[in-house]
Backbone as JSON, one array per atom type, in Angstrom:
{
  "sequence": "XXXXXXXXXXXXXXXXXXXXXXXXXXXXXXXXXXXXXXXXXXXXXXXXXXXXXXXXXXXXXXXXXXXXXXXXXXXXXXXXXXXXXXXXXXXXXXXXXXXXXXXXXXXXXXXXXXXXXXXXXXXXXXXXXXXXXXXXXXXXXXXXXXXXXXXXXXXXXX",
  "N": [[-9.21, -18.45, -3.35], [-10.09, -17.43, -0.16], [-10.57, -15.01, 1.13], [-10.97, -11.59, 0.33], [-8.44, -9.3, -0.85], [-6.67, -6.32, -0.22], [-4.15, -4.44, -1.48], [-1.37, -2.42, -0.79], [1.25, 0.15, -0.97], [3.71, -0.47, 1.15], [6.05, 0.86, 1.68], [5.54, 3.47, 1.6], [4.78, 6.13, 3.62], [2.44, 7.7, 3.66], [0.62, 6.02, 2.32], [0.63, 3.89, 4.1], [-0.46, 5.09, 6.38], [-3.04, 5.55, 5.41], [-3.84, 2.88, 5.05], [-3.82, 2.06, 7.72], [-5.9, 3.64, 8.63], [-8.01, 2.43, 7.26], [-7.96, -0.13, 8.45], [-8.59, 0.5, 11.12], [-10.92, 2.08, 11.07], [-12.77, 1.39, 9.09], [-15.16, -0.96, 8.83], [-14.5, -4.05, 7.75], [-14.0, -7.25, 6.25], [-11.88, -7.65, 4.69], [-8.55, -8.49, 3.76], [-5.87, -6.43, 4.42], [-2.86, -5.44, 3.23], [0.67, -4.68, 2.86], [2.26, -4.61, -0.33], [4.86, -5.47, -0.33], [5.05, -7.52, 1.48], [3.3, -9.35, 0.59], [2.22, -12.34, -1.1], [2.73, -12.06, -4.14], [2.62, -13.58, -6.51], [0.73, -15.58, -5.9], [-1.47, -13.96, -5.65], [-1.71, -13.07, -8.19], [-0.52, -10.74, -9.06], [1.85, -8.18, -10.06], [5.01, -6.64, -9.21], [5.28, -4.22, -10.54], [2.6, -3.49, -11.09], [1.71, -3.11, -8.48], [3.33, -1.02, -7.64], [2.34, 0.98, -9.18], [-0.35, 1.45, -8.41], [-2.83, 1.06, -5.75], [-4.12, -2.22, -5.12], [-6.78, -4.54, -5.7], [-7.82, -7.75, -4.98], [-10.29, -9.87, -5.35], [-12.15, -12.33, -3.44], [-13.33, -13.94, -5.24], [-11.56, -13.86, -7.29], [-11.64, -11.63, -8.85], [-10.26, -8.52, -10.04], [-8.98, -5.22, -9.36], [-7.77, -1.84, -9.64], [-6.26, 1.13, -8.21], [-8.58, 3.82, -7.78], [-10.75, 2.21, -8.38], [-10.17, -0.11, -7.01], [-10.33, 0.87, -4.42], [-13.04, 1.52, -4.35], [-14.1, -1.08, -4.5], [-13.15, -2.13, -2.07], [-14.53, -0.46, -0.25], [-17.12, -1.2, -0.97], [-17.26, -3.68, 0.13], [-17.62, -3.33, 2.78], [-18.91, -1.79, 5.83], [-22.38, -0.51, 6.05], [-22.58, 2.41, 5.55], [-20.11, 2.91, 4.36], [-20.35, 1.28, 2.15], [-22.15, 2.72, 0.62], [-20.55, 4.91, -0.04], [-18.66, 3.54, -1.59], [-20.27, 2.7, -3.73], [-20.93, 5.17, -4.75], [-18.44, 5.97, -5.67], [-18.14, 4.24, -7.77], [-19.96, 5.17, -9.57], [-20.37, 6.39, -12.81], [-19.69, 9.28, -13.53], [-18.33, 10.06, -11.16], [-16.35, 8.13, -11.07], [-14.89, 8.76, -13.36], [-13.73, 11.17, -12.56], [-12.32, 10.28, -10.4], [-10.03, 8.81, -11.18], [-8.07, 10.71, -12.33], [-7.74, 12.24, -9.98], [-6.75, 10.31, -8.22], [-4.32, 9.68, -9.48], [-3.02, 12.15, -9.2], [-2.76, 12.3, -6.39], [-1.13, 10.03, -6.02], [1.21, 10.85, -7.34], [1.94, 12.97, -5.71], [2.14, 12.08, -3.11], [4.23, 12.16, -1.3], [4.16, 14.7, -0.37], [1.9, 14.92, 1.1], [-0.01, 14.69, 4.22], [1.63, 12.6, 6.52], [3.21, 11.53, 4.58], [6.51, 10.84, 3.26], [9.84, 11.66, 2.07], [10.73, 9.33, 0.88], [8.45, 8.29, -0.25], [8.21, 9.44, -2.72], [10.05, 8.27, -4.32], [10.9, 5.9, -6.91], [10.43, 2.31, -6.69], [12.84, 0.93, -7.24], [14.86, 2.81, -6.63], [14.29, 3.19, -3.92], [14.94, 0.66, -3.0], [17.71, 0.63, -3.42], [18.52, 2.58, -1.6], [17.36, 1.83, 0.89], [17.47, -0.92, 1.12], [16.28, -4.23, 0.11], [12.82, -4.27, -0.09], [10.71, -5.49, 2.42], [12.21, -7.7, 3.02], [14.48, -9.42, 5.21], [17.11, -7.43, 6.53], [20.55, -6.86, 7.27], [21.93, -5.13, 9.89], [24.66, -3.52, 11.24], [25.32, -3.45, 14.71], [26.61, -2.01, 17.65], [26.98, -2.42, 20.86], [28.06, -0.42, 23.64], [31.43, -0.9, 24.51], [31.68, -3.46, 23.46], [32.41, -5.96, 20.94], [31.86, -5.6, 17.4], [28.67, -6.58, 16.23], [26.39, -8.32, 14.14], [22.96, -8.05, 13.6], [19.99, -9.64, 12.56], [17.38, -7.83, 11.05], [14.0, -7.18, 10.7], [12.1, -5.58, 8.28], [11.95, -2.03, 7.37], [14.9, 0.08, 7.73], [15.57, 1.73, 10.82], [14.67, 5.14, 11.45]],
  "CA": [[-8.9, -17.54, -2.26], [-11.28, -17.32, 0.67], [-10.74, -13.63, 1.59], [-10.51, -10.55, -0.59], [-7.2, -8.67, -0.4], [-6.37, -4.96, -0.66], [-2.68, -4.36, -1.42], [-0.88, -1.04, -0.89], [2.7, 0.31, -0.91], [4.13, -0.39, 2.54], [7.21, 1.75, 1.82], [5.04, 4.85, 1.58], [4.17, 6.47, 4.9], [1.07, 8.15, 3.41], [-0.18, 4.82, 2.02], [0.53, 3.12, 5.34], [-1.44, 5.79, 7.22], [-4.36, 5.26, 4.83], [-4.14, 1.48, 5.37], [-4.16, 2.02, 9.14], [-7.25, 4.21, 8.74], [-8.93, 1.37, 6.82], [-7.99, -1.19, 9.46], [-9.18, 0.96, 12.38], [-12.16, 2.86, 10.94], [-13.7, 0.86, 8.1], [-15.44, -2.35, 9.17], [-14.42, -4.91, 6.57], [-13.31, -8.52, 6.44], [-10.83, -7.69, 3.67], [-7.15, -8.49, 4.21], [-5.18, -5.22, 3.97], [-1.45, -5.69, 3.48], [1.62, -4.05, 1.93], [2.66, -5.55, -1.38], [6.19, -5.98, -0.05], [4.9, -8.71, 2.3], [2.26, -10.19, -0.01], [2.62, -13.34, -2.09], [2.19, -11.46, -5.36], [2.31, -14.64, -7.47], [-0.54, -16.2, -5.51], [-2.53, -12.98, -5.9], [-1.75, -12.76, -9.62], [-0.08, -9.36, -9.22], [3.27, -7.94, -10.27], [5.54, -5.48, -8.48], [4.98, -3.02, -11.33], [1.2, -3.13, -10.85], [1.59, -2.64, -7.1], [3.98, 0.29, -7.56], [1.51, 1.92, -9.94], [-1.6, 1.78, -7.72], [-3.33, 0.05, -4.82], [-4.71, -3.33, -5.86], [-7.83, -5.35, -5.08], [-8.01, -9.09, -5.5], [-11.47, -10.39, -4.67], [-12.19, -13.75, -3.1], [-13.76, -14.61, -6.47], [-10.5, -13.71, -8.28], [-11.76, -10.35, -9.57], [-9.17, -7.59, -9.73], [-9.19, -3.8, -9.65], [-6.63, -1.02, -9.25], [-6.51, 2.55, -7.95], [-9.88, 4.15, -7.17], [-11.66, 1.08, -8.55], [-9.85, -1.0, -5.88], [-10.87, 1.53, -3.22], [-14.49, 1.33, -4.43], [-14.38, -2.49, -4.15], [-12.93, -2.24, -0.63], [-15.66, 0.19, 0.42], [-18.31, -2.0, -1.25], [-17.2, -4.88, 0.95], [-17.5, -2.81, 4.14], [-20.16, -1.47, 6.51], [-23.41, 0.12, 5.21], [-22.26, 3.77, 5.09], [-18.97, 2.82, 3.46], [-20.83, 0.69, 0.89], [-22.73, 3.82, -0.15], [-19.41, 5.65, -0.6], [-18.1, 2.71, -2.65], [-21.19, 2.77, -4.87], [-20.75, 6.51, -5.34], [-17.16, 6.0, -6.39], [-18.3, 3.47, -9.01], [-20.86, 5.92, -10.43], [-19.48, 6.82, -13.91], [-19.04, 10.61, -13.44], [-17.38, 10.06, -10.04], [-15.22, 7.27, -11.47], [-14.07, 9.52, -14.33], [-12.96, 12.17, -11.8], [-11.49, 9.61, -9.39], [-8.72, 8.4, -11.7], [-7.11, 11.83, -12.3], [-7.47, 12.6, -8.59], [-5.89, 9.26, -7.68], [-2.97, 9.86, -10.06], [-2.43, 13.33, -8.58], [-2.37, 11.9, -5.04], [0.01, 9.11, -6.13], [2.4, 11.64, -7.69], [2.25, 13.95, -4.67], [1.95, 11.48, -1.79], [5.32, 12.56, -0.39], [3.83, 16.03, 0.14], [0.66, 14.84, 1.87], [0.2, 14.33, 5.62], [2.1, 11.23, 6.72], [4.15, 11.17, 3.51], [7.93, 11.11, 3.45], [10.57, 11.77, 0.81], [10.83, 7.99, 0.28], [7.22, 8.03, -1.0], [8.33, 9.97, -4.08], [11.05, 7.51, -5.06], [10.47, 4.62, -7.46], [10.84, 1.18, -5.86], [14.25, 0.61, -7.49], [15.67, 3.75, -5.86], [14.09, 2.89, -2.5], [15.71, -0.55, -2.73], [19.14, 0.99, -3.32], [18.75, 3.36, -0.39], [16.87, 1.23, 2.12], [17.52, -2.39, 1.08], [15.1, -4.83, -0.55], [11.62, -4.1, 0.72], [10.04, -6.66, 2.94], [13.14, -8.81, 3.26], [15.38, -9.08, 6.31], [18.39, -6.81, 6.23], [21.46, -6.94, 8.4], [22.43, -3.81, 10.25], [25.61, -3.69, 12.33], [25.08, -2.71, 15.95], [27.75, -2.18, 18.55], [26.78, -1.9, 22.2], [29.29, 0.13, 24.2], [32.39, -1.8, 25.13], [31.64, -4.81, 22.9], [32.82, -6.09, 19.55], [30.78, -5.4, 16.45], [27.77, -7.72, 16.06], [25.34, -8.08, 13.16], [21.68, -8.62, 13.99], [18.98, -9.55, 11.5], [16.3, -6.89, 11.34], [12.89, -7.32, 9.77], [11.46, -4.32, 7.95], [12.81, -0.93, 6.95], [15.82, 0.56, 8.74], [15.03, 2.76, 11.71], [15.04, 6.5, 11.04]],
  "C": [[-10.19, -17.33, -1.47], [-11.57, -15.9, 1.14], [-10.24, -12.66, 0.53], [-9.3, -9.85, 0.01], [-7.05, -7.29, -1.04], [-4.89, -4.75, -0.43], [-2.26, -2.91, -1.65], [0.65, -1.03, -0.79], [3.13, 0.54, 0.53], [5.36, 0.47, 2.76], [6.79, 3.21, 1.88], [4.31, 5.14, 2.88], [2.73, 6.93, 4.72], [0.16, 6.95, 3.16], [-0.4, 3.99, 3.27], [-0.47, 3.76, 6.29], [-2.86, 5.53, 6.71], [-4.78, 3.82, 5.15], [-4.51, 1.33, 6.84], [-5.56, 2.6, 9.39], [-8.28, 3.14, 8.36], [-9.08, 0.33, 7.93], [-8.7, -0.77, 10.75], [-10.56, 1.59, 12.24], [-13.19, 2.27, 9.98], [-13.95, -0.61, 8.41], [-15.49, -3.22, 7.9], [-13.68, -6.2, 6.93], [-12.17, -8.7, 5.45], [-9.46, -7.72, 4.33], [-6.48, -7.26, 3.61], [-3.7, -5.42, 4.28], [-0.56, -4.99, 2.44], [2.07, -5.07, 0.89], [4.03, -6.16, -1.1], [6.15, -7.25, 0.79], [3.86, -9.67, 1.74], [2.9, -11.23, -0.94], [2.01, -12.9, -3.41], [1.83, -12.52, -6.4], [0.96, -15.28, -7.16], [-1.71, -15.26, -5.77], [-2.68, -12.64, -7.38], [-1.35, -11.33, -9.91], [1.42, -9.3, -9.51], [3.7, -6.75, -9.42], [5.18, -4.19, -9.21], [3.55, -2.56, -11.11], [1.03, -2.52, -9.46], [2.28, -1.3, -6.89], [3.11, 1.36, -8.19], [0.29, 2.38, -9.14], [-1.92, 0.72, -6.68], [-4.06, -1.0, -5.65], [-5.76, -4.04, -5.03], [-7.84, -6.7, -5.77], [-9.15, -9.69, -4.7], [-11.36, -11.87, -4.38], [-12.59, -14.56, -4.32], [-12.72, -14.5, -7.59], [-10.59, -12.42, -9.08], [-10.64, -9.42, -9.13], [-9.57, -6.18, -10.09], [-7.97, -3.05, -9.13], [-7.09, 0.4, -8.97], [-7.86, 2.8, -7.3], [-10.9, 3.03, -7.34], [-11.43, 0.06, -7.42], [-10.42, -0.43, -4.59], [-12.39, 1.36, -3.2], [-14.88, -0.09, -4.06], [-14.22, -2.7, -2.65], [-14.12, -1.66, 0.13], [-16.95, -0.61, 0.21], [-18.39, -3.26, -0.42], [-17.13, -4.52, 2.44], [-18.88, -2.57, 4.76], [-21.09, -0.66, 5.63], [-23.05, 1.52, 4.69], [-21.1, 3.75, 4.09], [-19.37, 2.2, 2.13], [-21.45, 1.77, 0.0], [-21.61, 4.63, -0.81], [-18.77, 4.86, -1.75], [-18.96, 2.73, -3.9], [-21.06, 4.12, -5.56], [-19.47, 6.61, -6.14], [-17.23, 5.21, -7.69], [-19.23, 4.16, -10.01], [-20.02, 6.58, -11.53], [-18.9, 8.24, -13.82], [-18.01, 10.68, -12.31], [-16.15, 9.25, -10.4], [-14.3, 8.0, -12.44], [-13.21, 10.56, -13.62], [-11.99, 11.5, -10.84], [-10.11, 9.25, -9.93], [-7.72, 9.56, -11.77], [-6.77, 12.26, -10.87], [-6.53, 11.58, -7.95], [-4.46, 9.43, -8.2], [-2.27, 11.07, -9.45], [-1.94, 12.99, -7.18], [-1.14, 11.0, -5.1], [1.3, 9.87, -6.45], [2.87, 12.54, -6.57], [2.17, 13.39, -3.26], [3.05, 11.85, -0.81], [5.07, 13.93, 0.21], [2.61, 16.02, 1.07], [0.94, 14.45, 3.31], [0.58, 12.85, 5.76], [3.11, 10.8, 5.68], [5.58, 11.53, 3.88], [8.59, 11.22, 2.09], [10.67, 10.42, 0.11], [9.6, 7.67, -0.56], [7.35, 8.48, -2.46], [9.31, 9.19, -4.93], [10.45, 6.27, -5.7], [11.05, 3.49, -6.63], [12.33, 0.86, -6.03], [15.16, 1.52, -6.66], [15.52, 3.51, -4.37], [14.9, 1.65, -2.12], [17.19, -0.26, -2.58], [19.43, 1.7, -2.02], [18.44, 2.6, 0.9], [16.95, -0.29, 2.16], [16.26, -2.94, 0.44], [13.9, -4.79, 0.39], [11.06, -5.44, 1.16], [10.94, -7.86, 3.18], [14.04, -8.43, 4.42], [16.66, -8.43, 5.8], [19.27, -6.97, 7.45], [22.03, -5.57, 8.65], [23.42, -4.0, 11.4], [25.22, -2.85, 13.54], [26.27, -2.97, 16.87], [27.42, -1.57, 19.9], [28.1, -1.42, 22.77], [30.14, -0.94, 24.84], [32.37, -3.21, 24.59], [32.13, -4.79, 21.47], [31.61, -5.88, 18.66], [29.99, -6.69, 16.25], [26.77, -7.36, 14.98], [24.08, -8.78, 13.63], [20.74, -8.55, 12.83], [17.86, -8.63, 11.95], [15.24, -7.09, 10.28], [12.29, -5.94, 9.55], [12.46, -3.25, 7.59], [13.75, -0.5, 8.06], [15.17, 1.66, 9.57], [15.53, 4.13, 11.25], [15.84, 7.15, 12.12]]
}
């Protein structure tokens, strides 16, 4: 793999907002993408791992999850962010980071940008919203016409 990859839950609005922050504010050459659109086999990841925490797969094949993945992402970024990444890897900070990360993961639906869907396990989201990252068909009917089905990429519109 030539580029490191940071994988997050694209069905979670809070996670997506955080990924957008990374893409717009943190200078990094890392690929940031939702696991629902990633080739998990090629990355050596499973859906269960990606549902559990954000994932890092380094260009060298190294892997990390949760706050360790965030520390790797920051370590591969601009100078100030590298300092933050090093701080997150510092043992006392790392020990505090995991419980904090788990709390955020459990409560992400309550945080800014989060939605009720963020609190559902992937299986329940799939039942409600269709298989993540795969085209779904949604019937549409313009006024005065017969019913037509159009393929739609991504989650259903709210």
